[in-house]
Amino acid sequence: MTIITKLKLAAWVPLFVALVIGSTLLVSHRVMEEAQEKGRAPQQIINAVHLLTEFARSYWRYQEERPKEQFLTEHAELSRFMAGLRFKQATQRQTLNQILDQLAVIGDIFHKLVINFEQPDTTASPNLHAEAEERLSNQFLIRASDAVARALQLKRLIDEEIAATQDHIHLFVTLLIAFTTVPITVILLRMIQNISDSYRTLRRGTEIIAEGNLDHVIGLTGRDELTQFARAFDLMTRRLRETTVSKNELERRVRERTSELQKRADQLARMASELTLAEQRERRRLAEVLHDHLQQLLAGARFRLEGLSRGRVKDPAETAGQVMGLLDEAITASRSLTVELSPPILHEGGLAAGMEWLVRWMKEKHGLAVDLHIDSRIAEYQECIREDVRILVFQAVRELLFNVVKHAGVREVRVEIGVDLDEALQVMVRDHGKGFDPVSVRGGSRTDMKAGFGLFSIQERLNLLGGRFEMESAEGRGARFRLTAPLRAEQPAGEKPAATRDVKVNLSPGPAAVDSVSENGFIRLLLADDHQVMREGLASLLLEEADMQIVGEASDGREALELARALHPDVVLMDFSMPRMNGIEATRRLRKEMPHIPVIGLSMFEEPDRSEAMLAAGARAYLTKSGKSDILIRTIRQVYRAEAESPPISEPRHSGTGPSA
């Protein structure tokens, strides 16, 4: 694993942990809401029993028809309400049944009182009639008090269940944080240890070679940059041993090579040191972003959820909105960090799209105006540009632009990208700034190592890929840098057969019933996303709509095409970034083969490059996954009803939530 890959891993893992914790908080919030809703039932029963008692007493005093009717109506409503309650615990169900029994007895007693008042026994004495009335009234009050007591007991049982649920949630969140933080820390420490061990081995080997022992082999194994440098040293020493020259010539060459090796060892030592420091600075920056922004947002959301779960907030809806706002800010922060670390458009849209994104980013972040010129022939070589070349050229241009911002003292620079006669990729970066002495940078004598470290790193990496790095500059006359890199693609080893995947398909009603289902009003949807959590979330959201049905789920673009051919869905929700075949290519093929099926593109990012690429491939809309759900649902219905006549829909840039109605 290369050092750059390790740095990317260190950036992605905390983001994954943040997503897991955020999902846990959302689930915990739903569980607490259900428990609190159930906890309000006993108080409603108590209030209803008190109301029944008041109606009964009013009837005893005045024997009027109105309190009797009120009693009977409230008694019937309370009976229906309690019959609809469902509790999982046996003690809660038993207590509820006891309250129902008391409620039935209360109704019977009131019925007897009504008969005693309205149809008195004329043969009985007035005293006997009054005694019967008093006995029935006392029984009524006793039964009502017992019903209230059992309702209080039910409330206590529910409160105990809520408290236990809350304790379980807190324990689970604590364990989740503990069991994710410790492995991340161990992984990062091991990464640092591996880099440090490789650096010490390389340093020790260069010192031995510098002393004249050409038989020494450094022998580092691995795929990172330090291992590549070690192999270069071993290759040089092997060639020195195989050279047959006179003793004096050999000694002279050994001295020259030793001096060169020592110089390169010093440069590499400084480079290794700077790599370690750069890694530490990047880790510290990531930690600060996570702690000062992302973690604070998540903690703020948790505190509001805790207050909401305890019922201590005046306006639950407002608090829930605040939590959603904090989570949206957390998603925006993590998305910005992801784009800054590794722009997805470079890997999915190619070198030209990545450069255009870099131009905008340098303007927004540093105020540097980049005059970008890309040869039209680059499009012909887009598919065959090696990935390592594309990444190296992008990083090199970004490093050179950073140098212009920091050292050149100008706010304008020109970048030209083209193909030379030897079909090699050429990049020219020119500025009219302060300039510098190229000899001091090549010789490694410059005291400000940070200023020359980037140029040295670019040169070494280009040399390893078979390219060249040339620089021309002078004090006060600006600087010009030329990068030449091979365009030839790596020899294809043949595409490996895809691993067997479980394709989730809802075959009810099935392909044979496509027309009947659509005619009955269902919008049959196919979900294509490589993240199962996202597919499940989308399915859960869309299945709540009465006119929508999920007929299939695919984890990459090829599966999406296969399912579209088999199921003929009404609308396809296509993720932008997927393995095996990305969303752009899958959309292009699907629209070409089945133009009657509209596609809605989805992504975590808002860059116009992605939106334009998706719409150009034939998508009817492009939305961000963090947008509002009602906009997604409205867009699905819109493209389903108006595919033939509606223009492509793209969400507004100012909101980042989806298209307007």
mmCIF file with all atom_site columns, N, CA, C and O in Angstrom, residues 396-433:
data_model
loop_
_atom_site.group_PDB
_atom_site.id
_atom_site.type_symbol
_atom_site.label_atom_id
_atom_site.label_alt_id
_atom_site.label_comp_id
_atom_site.label_asym_id
_atom_site.label_entity_id
_atom_site.label_seq_id
_atom_site.pdbx_PDB_ins_code
_atom_site.Cartn_x
_atom_site.Cartn_y
_atom_site.Cartn_z
_atom_site.occupancy
_atom_site.B_iso_or_equiv
_atom_site.pdbx_formal_charge
_atom_site.auth_seq_id
_atom_site.auth_comp_id
_atom_site.auth_asym_id
_atom_site.auth_atom_id
_atom_site.pdbx_PDB_model_num
ATOM 1   N N  . ALA A 1 396 ? 0.771  16.980 -9.590  1.00 0.00 ? 396 ALA A N  1
ATOM 2   C CA . ALA A 1 396 ? 1.898  17.843 -9.923  1.00 0.00 ? 396 ALA A CA 1
ATOM 3   C C  . ALA A 1 396 ? 1.424  19.254 -10.282 1.00 0.00 ? 396 ALA A C  1
ATOM 4   O O  . ALA A 1 396 ? 1.999  20.254 -9.833  1.00 0.00 ? 396 ALA A O  1
ATOM 5   N N  . VAL A 1 397 ? 0.386  19.352 -11.106 1.00 0.00 ? 397 VAL A N  1
ATOM 6   C CA . VAL A 1 397 ? -0.136 20.675 -11.466 1.00 0.00 ? 397 VAL A CA 1
ATOM 7   C C  . VAL A 1 397 ? -0.663 21.399 -10.234 1.00 0.00 ? 397 VAL A C  1
ATOM 8   O O  . VAL A 1 397 ? -0.440 22.606 -10.056 1.00 0.00 ? 397 VAL A O  1
ATOM 9   N N  . ARG A 1 398 ? -1.337 20.669 -9.360  1.00 0.00 ? 398 ARG A N  1
ATOM 10  C CA . ARG A 1 398 ? -1.841 21.311 -8.135  1.00 0.00 ? 398 ARG A CA 1
ATOM 11  C C  . ARG A 1 398 ? -0.682 21.817 -7.277  1.00 0.00 ? 398 ARG A C  1
ATOM 12  O O  . ARG A 1 398 ? -0.745 22.906 -6.718  1.00 0.00 ? 398 ARG A O  1
ATOM 13  N N  . GLU A 1 399 ? 0.406  21.028 -7.170  1.00 0.00 ? 399 GLU A N  1
ATOM 14  C CA . GLU A 1 399 ? 1.567  21.455 -6.392  1.00 0.00 ? 399 GLU A CA 1
ATOM 15  C C  . GLU A 1 399 ? 2.204  22.698 -7.012  1.00 0.00 ? 399 GLU A C  1
ATOM 16  O O  . GLU A 1 399 ? 2.595  23.636 -6.301  1.00 0.00 ? 399 GLU A O  1
ATOM 17  N N  . LEU A 1 400 ? 2.308  22.724 -8.332  1.00 0.00 ? 400 LEU A N  1
ATOM 18  C CA . LEU A 1 400 ? 2.887  23.890 -8.997  1.00 0.00 ? 400 LEU A CA 1
ATOM 19  C C  . LEU A 1 400 ? 2.013  25.136 -8.816  1.00 0.00 ? 400 LEU A C  1
ATOM 20  O O  . LEU A 1 400 ? 2.530  26.245 -8.635  1.00 0.00 ? 400 LEU A O  1
ATOM 21  N N  . LEU A 1 401 ? 0.694  24.955 -8.849  1.00 0.00 ? 401 LEU A N  1
ATOM 22  C CA . LEU A 1 401 ? -0.196 26.096 -8.623  1.00 0.00 ? 401 LEU A CA 1
ATOM 23  C C  . LEU A 1 401 ? -0.089 26.595 -7.185  1.00 0.00 ? 401 LEU A C  1
ATOM 24  O O  . LEU A 1 401 ? -0.151 27.804 -6.925  1.00 0.00 ? 401 LEU A O  1
ATOM 25  N N  . PHE A 1 402 ? 0.079  25.673 -6.242  1.00 0.00 ? 402 PHE A N  1
ATOM 26  C CA . PHE A 1 402 ? 0.295  26.087 -4.854  1.00 0.00 ? 402 PHE A CA 1
ATOM 27  C C  . PHE A 1 402 ? 1.575  26.914 -4.731  1.00 0.00 ? 402 PHE A C  1
ATOM 28  O O  . PHE A 1 402 ? 1.623  27.904 -3.984  1.00 0.00 ? 402 PHE A O  1
ATOM 29  N N  . ASN A 1 403 ? 2.621  26.505 -5.441  1.00 0.00 ? 403 ASN A N  1
ATOM 30  C CA . ASN A 1 403 ? 3.871  27.255 -5.402  1.00 0.00 ? 403 ASN A CA 1
ATOM 31  C C  . ASN A 1 403 ? 3.682  28.670 -5.958  1.00 0.00 ? 403 ASN A C  1
ATOM 32  O O  . ASN A 1 403 ? 4.287  29.628 -5.458  1.00 0.00 ? 403 ASN A O  1
ATOM 33  N N  . VAL A 1 404 ? 2.861  28.799 -6.992  1.00 0.00 ? 404 VAL A N  1
ATOM 34  C CA . VAL A 1 404 ? 2.587  30.135 -7.525  1.00 0.00 ? 404 VAL A CA 1
ATOM 35  C C  . VAL A 1 404 ? 1.911  30.997 -6.466  1.00 0.00 ? 404 VAL A C  1
ATOM 36  O O  . VAL A 1 404 ? 2.258  32.167 -6.266  1.00 0.00 ? 404 VAL A O  1
ATOM 37  N N  . VAL A 1 405 ? 0.932  30.418 -5.778  1.00 0.00 ? 405 VAL A N  1
ATOM 38  C CA . VAL A 1 405 ? 0.224  31.167 -4.736  1.00 0.00 ? 405 VAL A CA 1
ATOM 39  C C  . VAL A 1 405 ? 1.178  31.587 -3.625  1.00 0.00 ? 405 VAL A C  1
ATOM 40  O O  . VAL A 1 405 ? 1.134  32.722 -3.132  1.00 0.00 ? 405 VAL A O  1
ATOM 41  N N  . LYS A 1 406 ? 2.082  30.665 -3.228  1.00 0.00 ? 406 LYS A N  1
ATOM 42  C CA . LYS A 1 406 ? 2.927  30.922 -2.057  1.00 0.00 ? 406 LYS A CA 1
ATOM 43  C C  . LYS A 1 406 ? 4.157  31.764 -2.378  1.00 0.00 ? 406 LYS A C  1
ATOM 44  O O  . LYS A 1 406 ? 4.583  32.563 -1.548  1.00 0.00 ? 406 LYS A O  1
ATOM 45  N N  . HIS A 1 407 ? 4.746  31.570 -3.556  1.00 0.00 ? 407 HIS A N  1
ATOM 46  C CA . HIS A 1 407 ? 6.071  32.147 -3.795  1.00 0.00 ? 407 HIS A CA 1
ATOM 47  C C  . HIS A 1 407 ? 6.142  33.130 -4.976  1.00 0.00 ? 407 HIS A C  1
ATOM 48  O O  . HIS A 1 407 ? 7.016  33.992 -4.986  1.00 0.00 ? 407 HIS A O  1
ATOM 49  N N  . ALA A 1 408 ? 5.274  32.974 -5.983  1.00 0.00 ? 408 ALA A N  1
ATOM 50  C CA . ALA A 1 408 ? 5.453  33.762 -7.203  1.00 0.00 ? 408 ALA A CA 1
ATOM 51  C C  . ALA A 1 408 ? 5.018  35.213 -7.042  1.00 0.00 ? 408 ALA A C  1
ATOM 52  O O  . ALA A 1 408 ? 5.517  36.090 -7.750  1.00 0.00 ? 408 ALA A O  1
ATOM 53  N N  . GLY A 1 409 ? 4.106  35.488 -6.155  1.00 0.00 ? 409 GLY A N  1
ATOM 54  C CA . GLY A 1 409 ? 3.659  36.867 -5.955  1.00 0.00 ? 409 GLY A CA 1
ATOM 55  C C  . GLY A 1 409 ? 2.740  37.374 -7.046  1.00 0.00 ? 409 GLY A C  1
ATOM 56  O O  . GLY A 1 409 ? 2.633  38.588 -7.240  1.00 0.00 ? 409 GLY A O  1
ATOM 57  N N  . VAL A 1 410 ? 2.084  36.480 -7.809  1.00 0.00 ? 410 VAL A N  1
ATOM 58  C CA . VAL A 1 410 ? 1.131  36.884 -8.847  1.00 0.00 ? 410 VAL A CA 1
ATOM 59  C C  . VAL A 1 410 ? -0.172 36.136 -8.614  1.00 0.00 ? 410 VAL A C  1
ATOM 60  O O  . VAL A 1 410 ? -0.220 35.159 -7.872  1.00 0.00 ? 410 VAL A O  1
ATOM 61  N N  . ARG A 1 411 ? -1.216 36.602 -9.297  1.00 0.00 ? 411 ARG A N  1
ATOM 62  C CA . ARG A 1 411 ? -2.529 35.985 -9.156  1.00 0.00 ? 411 ARG A CA 1
ATOM 63  C C  . ARG A 1 411 ? -3.035 35.417 -10.477 1.00 0.00 ? 411 ARG A C  1
ATOM 64  O O  . ARG A 1 411 ? -4.218 35.123 -10.606 1.00 0.00 ? 411 ARG A O  1
ATOM 65  N N  . GLU A 1 412 ? -2.124 35.246 -11.446 1.00 0.00 ? 412 GLU A N  1
ATOM 66  C CA . GLU A 1 412 ? -2.507 34.682 -12.730 1.00 0.00 ? 412 GLU A CA 1
ATOM 67  C C  . GLU A 1 412 ? -1.457 33.671 -13.154 1.00 0.00 ? 412 GLU A C  1
ATOM 68  O O  . GLU A 1 412 ? -0.255 33.870 -12.917 1.00 0.00 ? 412 GLU A O  1
ATOM 69  N N  . VAL A 1 413 ? -1.896 32.597 -13.806 1.00 0.00 ? 413 VAL A N  1
ATOM 70  C CA . VAL A 1 413 ? -0.984 31.562 -14.283 1.00 0.00 ? 413 VAL A CA 1
ATOM 71  C C  . VAL A 1 413 ? -1.646 30.887 -15.489 1.00 0.00 ? 413 VAL A C  1
ATOM 72  O O  . VAL A 1 413 ? -2.873 30.862 -15.607 1.00 0.00 ? 413 VAL A O  1
ATOM 73  N N  . ARG A 1 414 ? -0.832 30.366 -16.377 1.00 0.00 ? 414 ARG A N  1
ATOM 74  C CA . ARG A 1 414 ? -1.343 29.712 -17.586 1.00 0.00 ? 414 ARG A CA 1
ATOM 75  C C  . ARG A 1 414 ? -0.949 28.235 -17.542 1.00 0.00 ? 414 ARG A C  1
ATOM 76  O O  . ARG A 1 414 ? 0.198  27.891 -17.231 1.00 0.00 ? 414 ARG A O  1
ATOM 77  N N  . VAL A 1 415 ? -1.904 27.375 -17.875 1.00 0.00 ? 415 VAL A N  1
ATOM 78  C CA . VAL A 1 415 ? -1.675 25.930 -17.904 1.00 0.00 ? 415 VAL A CA 1
ATOM 79  C C  . VAL A 1 415 ? -2.103 25.418 -19.271 1.00 0.00 ? 415 VAL A C  1
ATOM 80  O O  . VAL A 1 415 ? -3.235 25.678 -19.709 1.00 0.00 ? 415 VAL A O  1
ATOM 81  N N  . GLU A 1 416 ? -1.186 24.705 -19.955 1.00 0.00 ? 416 GLU A N  1
ATOM 82  C CA . GLU A 1 416 ? -1.472 24.139 -21.269 1.00 0.00 ? 416 GLU A CA 1
ATOM 83  C C  . GLU A 1 416 ? -1.275 22.628 -21.197 1.00 0.00 ? 416 GLU A C  1
ATOM 84  O O  . GLU A 1 416 ? -0.267 22.141 -20.674 1.00 0.00 ? 416 GLU A O  1
ATOM 85  N N  . ILE A 1 417 ? -2.239 21.883 -21.731 1.00 0.00 ? 417 ILE A N  1
ATOM 86  C CA . ILE A 1 417 ? -2.184 20.418 -21.737 1.00 0.00 ? 417 ILE A CA 1
ATOM 87  C C  . ILE A 1 417 ? -2.384 19.952 -23.170 1.00 0.00 ? 417 ILE A C  1
ATOM 88  O O  . ILE A 1 417 ? -3.360 20.339 -23.834 1.00 0.00 ? 417 ILE A O  1
ATOM 89  N N  . GLY A 1 418 ? -1.445 19.125 -23.650 1.00 0.00 ? 418 GLY A N  1
ATOM 90  C CA . GLY A 1 418 ? -1.533 18.656 -25.025 1.00 0.00 ? 418 GLY A CA 1
ATOM 91  C C  . GLY A 1 418 ? -0.807 17.339 -25.210 1.00 0.00 ? 418 GLY A C  1
ATOM 92  O O  . GLY A 1 418 ? -0.358 16.703 -24.246 1.00 0.00 ? 418 GLY A O  1
ATOM 93  N N  . VAL A 1 419 ? -0.676 16.928 -26.468 1.00 0.00 ? 419 VAL A N  1
ATOM 94  C CA . VAL A 1 419 ? -0.017 15.677 -26.840 1.00 0.00 ? 419 VAL A CA 1
ATOM 95  C C  . VAL A 1 419 ? 1.056  16.006 -27.868 1.00 0.00 ? 419 VAL A C  1
ATOM 96  O O  . VAL A 1 419 ? 0.781  16.698 -28.864 1.00 0.00 ? 419 VAL A O  1
ATOM 97  N N  . ASP A 1 420 ? 2.298  15.534 -27.629 1.00 0.00 ? 420 ASP A N  1
ATOM 98  C CA . ASP A 1 420 ? 3.383  15.852 -28.556 1.00 0.00 ? 420 ASP A CA 1
ATOM 99  C C  . ASP A 1 420 ? 3.430  14.844 -29.703 1.00 0.00 ? 420 ASP A C  1
ATOM 100 O O  . ASP A 1 420 ? 2.577  13.952 -29.812 1.00 0.00 ? 420 ASP A O  1
ATOM 101 N N  . LEU A 1 421 ? 4.462  14.968 -30.557 1.00 0.00 ? 421 LEU A N  1
ATOM 102 C CA . LEU A 1 421 ? 4.564  14.096 -31.730 1.00 0.00 ? 421 LEU A CA 1
ATOM 103 C C  . LEU A 1 421 ? 4.808  12.641 -31.350 1.00 0.00 ? 421 LEU A C  1
ATOM 104 O O  . LEU A 1 421 ? 4.488  11.735 -32.125 1.00 0.00 ? 421 LEU A O  1
ATOM 105 N N  . ASP A 1 422 ? 5.428  12.400 -30.199 1.00 0.00 ? 422 ASP A N  1
ATOM 106 C CA . ASP A 1 422 ? 5.687  11.032 -29.743 1.00 0.00 ? 422 ASP A CA 1
ATOM 107 C C  . ASP A 1 422 ? 4.504  10.443 -28.978 1.00 0.00 ? 422 ASP A C  1
ATOM 108 O O  . ASP A 1 422 ? 4.634  9.408  -28.325 1.00 0.00 ? 422 ASP A O  1
ATOM 109 N N  . GLU A 1 423 ? 3.364  11.114 -29.060 1.00 0.00 ? 423 GLU A N  1
ATOM 110 C CA . GLU A 1 423 ? 2.154  10.693 -28.350 1.00 0.00 ? 423 GLU A CA 1
ATOM 111 C C  . GLU A 1 423 ? 2.403  10.572 -26.854 1.00 0.00 ? 423 GLU A C  1
ATOM 112 O O  . GLU A 1 423 ? 2.010  9.602  -26.198 1.00 0.00 ? 423 GLU A O  1
ATOM 113 N N  . ALA A 1 424 ? 3.091  11.559 -26.322 1.00 0.00 ? 424 ALA A N  1
ATOM 114 C CA . ALA A 1 424 ? 3.293  11.656 -24.879 1.00 0.00 ? 424 ALA A CA 1
ATOM 115 C C  . ALA A 1 424 ? 2.504  12.859 -24.364 1.00 0.00 ? 424 ALA A C  1
ATOM 116 O O  . ALA A 1 424 ? 2.342  13.862 -25.065 1.00 0.00 ? 424 ALA A O  1
ATOM 117 N N  . LEU A 1 425 ? 2.027  12.742 -23.141 1.00 0.00 ? 425 LEU A N  1
ATOM 118 C CA . LEU A 1 425 ? 1.253  13.821 -22.537 1.00 0.00 ? 425 LEU A CA 1
ATOM 119 C C  . LEU A 1 425 ? 2.200  14.926 -22.089 1.00 0.00 ? 425 LEU A C  1
ATOM 120 O O  . LEU A 1 425 ? 3.196  14.672 -21.404 1.00 0.00 ? 425 LEU A O  1
ATOM 121 N N  . GLN A 1 426 ? 1.893  16.167 -22.486 1.00 0.00 ? 426 GLN A N  1
ATOM 122 C CA . GLN A 1 426 ? 2.717  17.311 -22.110 1.00 0.00 ? 426 GLN A CA 1
ATOM 123 C C  . GLN A 1 426 ? 1.866  18.346 -21.393 1.00 0.00 ? 426 GLN A C  1
ATOM 124 O O  . GLN A 1 426 ? 0.770  18.676 -21.838 1.00 0.00 ? 426 GLN A O  1
ATOM 125 N N  . VAL A 1 427 ? 2.402  18.842 -20.267 1.00 0.00 ? 427 VAL A N  1
ATOM 126 C CA . VAL A 1 427 ? 1.728  19.872 -19.478 1.00 0.00 ? 427 VAL A CA 1
ATOM 127 C C  . VAL A 1 427 ? 2.708  21.016 -19.273 1.00 0.00 ? 427 VAL A C  1
ATOM 128 O O  . VAL A 1 427 ? 3.860  20.792 -18.860 1.00 0.00 ? 427 VAL A O  1
ATOM 129 N N  . MET A 1 428 ? 2.269  22.232 -19.560 1.00 0.00 ? 428 MET A N  1
ATOM 130 C CA . MET A 1 428 ? 3.093  23.418 -19.377 1.00 0.00 ? 428 MET A CA 1
ATOM 131 C C  . MET A 1 428 ? 2.405  24.336 -18.369 1.00 0.00 ? 428 MET A C  1
ATOM 132 O O  . MET A 1 428 ? 1.230  24.658 -18.506 1.00 0.00 ? 428 MET A O  1
ATOM 133 N N  . VAL A 1 429 ? 3.173  24.755 -17.342 1.00 0.00 ? 429 VAL A N  1
ATOM 134 C CA . VAL A 1 429 ? 2.682  25.697 -16.339 1.00 0.00 ? 429 VAL A CA 1
ATOM 135 C C  . VAL A 1 429 ? 3.611  26.907 -16.358 1.00 0.00 ? 429 VAL A C  1
ATOM 136 O O  . VAL A 1 429 ? 4.822  26.773 -16.131 1.00 0.00 ? 429 VAL A O  1
ATOM 137 N N  . ARG A 1 430 ? 3.044  28.109 -16.641 1.00 0.00 ? 430 ARG A N  1
ATOM 138 C CA . ARG A 1 430 ? 3.861  29.320 -16.757 1.00 0.00 ? 430 ARG A CA 1
ATOM 139 C C  . ARG A 1 430 ? 3.270  30.434 -15.904 1.00 0.00 ? 430 ARG A C  1
ATOM 140 O O  . ARG A 1 430 ? 2.046  30.598 -15.834 1.00 0.00 ? 430 ARG A O  1
ATOM 141 N N  . ASP A 1 431 ? 4.186  31.201 -15.283 1.00 0.00 ? 431 ASP A N  1
ATOM 142 C CA . ASP A 1 431 ? 3.750  32.392 -14.545 1.00 0.00 ? 431 ASP A CA 1
ATOM 143 C C  . ASP A 1 431 ? 4.788  33.492 -14.770 1.00 0.00 ? 431 ASP A C  1
ATOM 144 O O  . ASP A 1 431 ? 5.910  33.230 -15.214 1.00 0.00 ? 431 ASP A O  1
ATOM 145 N N  . HIS A 1 432 ? 4.438  34.718 -14.462 1.00 0.00 ? 432 HIS A N  1
ATOM 146 C CA . HIS A 1 432 ? 5.323  35.873 -14.608 1.00 0.00 ? 432 HIS A CA 1
ATOM 147 C C  . HIS A 1 432 ? 5.636  36.476 -13.239 1.00 0.00 ? 432 HIS A C  1
ATOM 148 O O  . HIS A 1 432 ? 5.633  37.693 -13.070 1.00 0.00 ? 432 HIS A O  1
ATOM 149 N N  . GLY A 1 433 ? 5.925  35.603 -12.298 1.00 0.00 ? 433 GLY A N  1
ATOM 150 C CA . GLY A 1 433 ? 6.167  36.048 -10.931 1.00 0.00 ? 433 GLY A CA 1
ATOM 151 C C  . GLY A 1 433 ? 7.626  36.315 -10.637 1.00 0.00 ? 433 GLY A C  1
ATOM 152 O O  . GLY A 1 433 ? 8.428  36.660 -11.514 1.00 0.00 ? 433 GLY A O  1
#
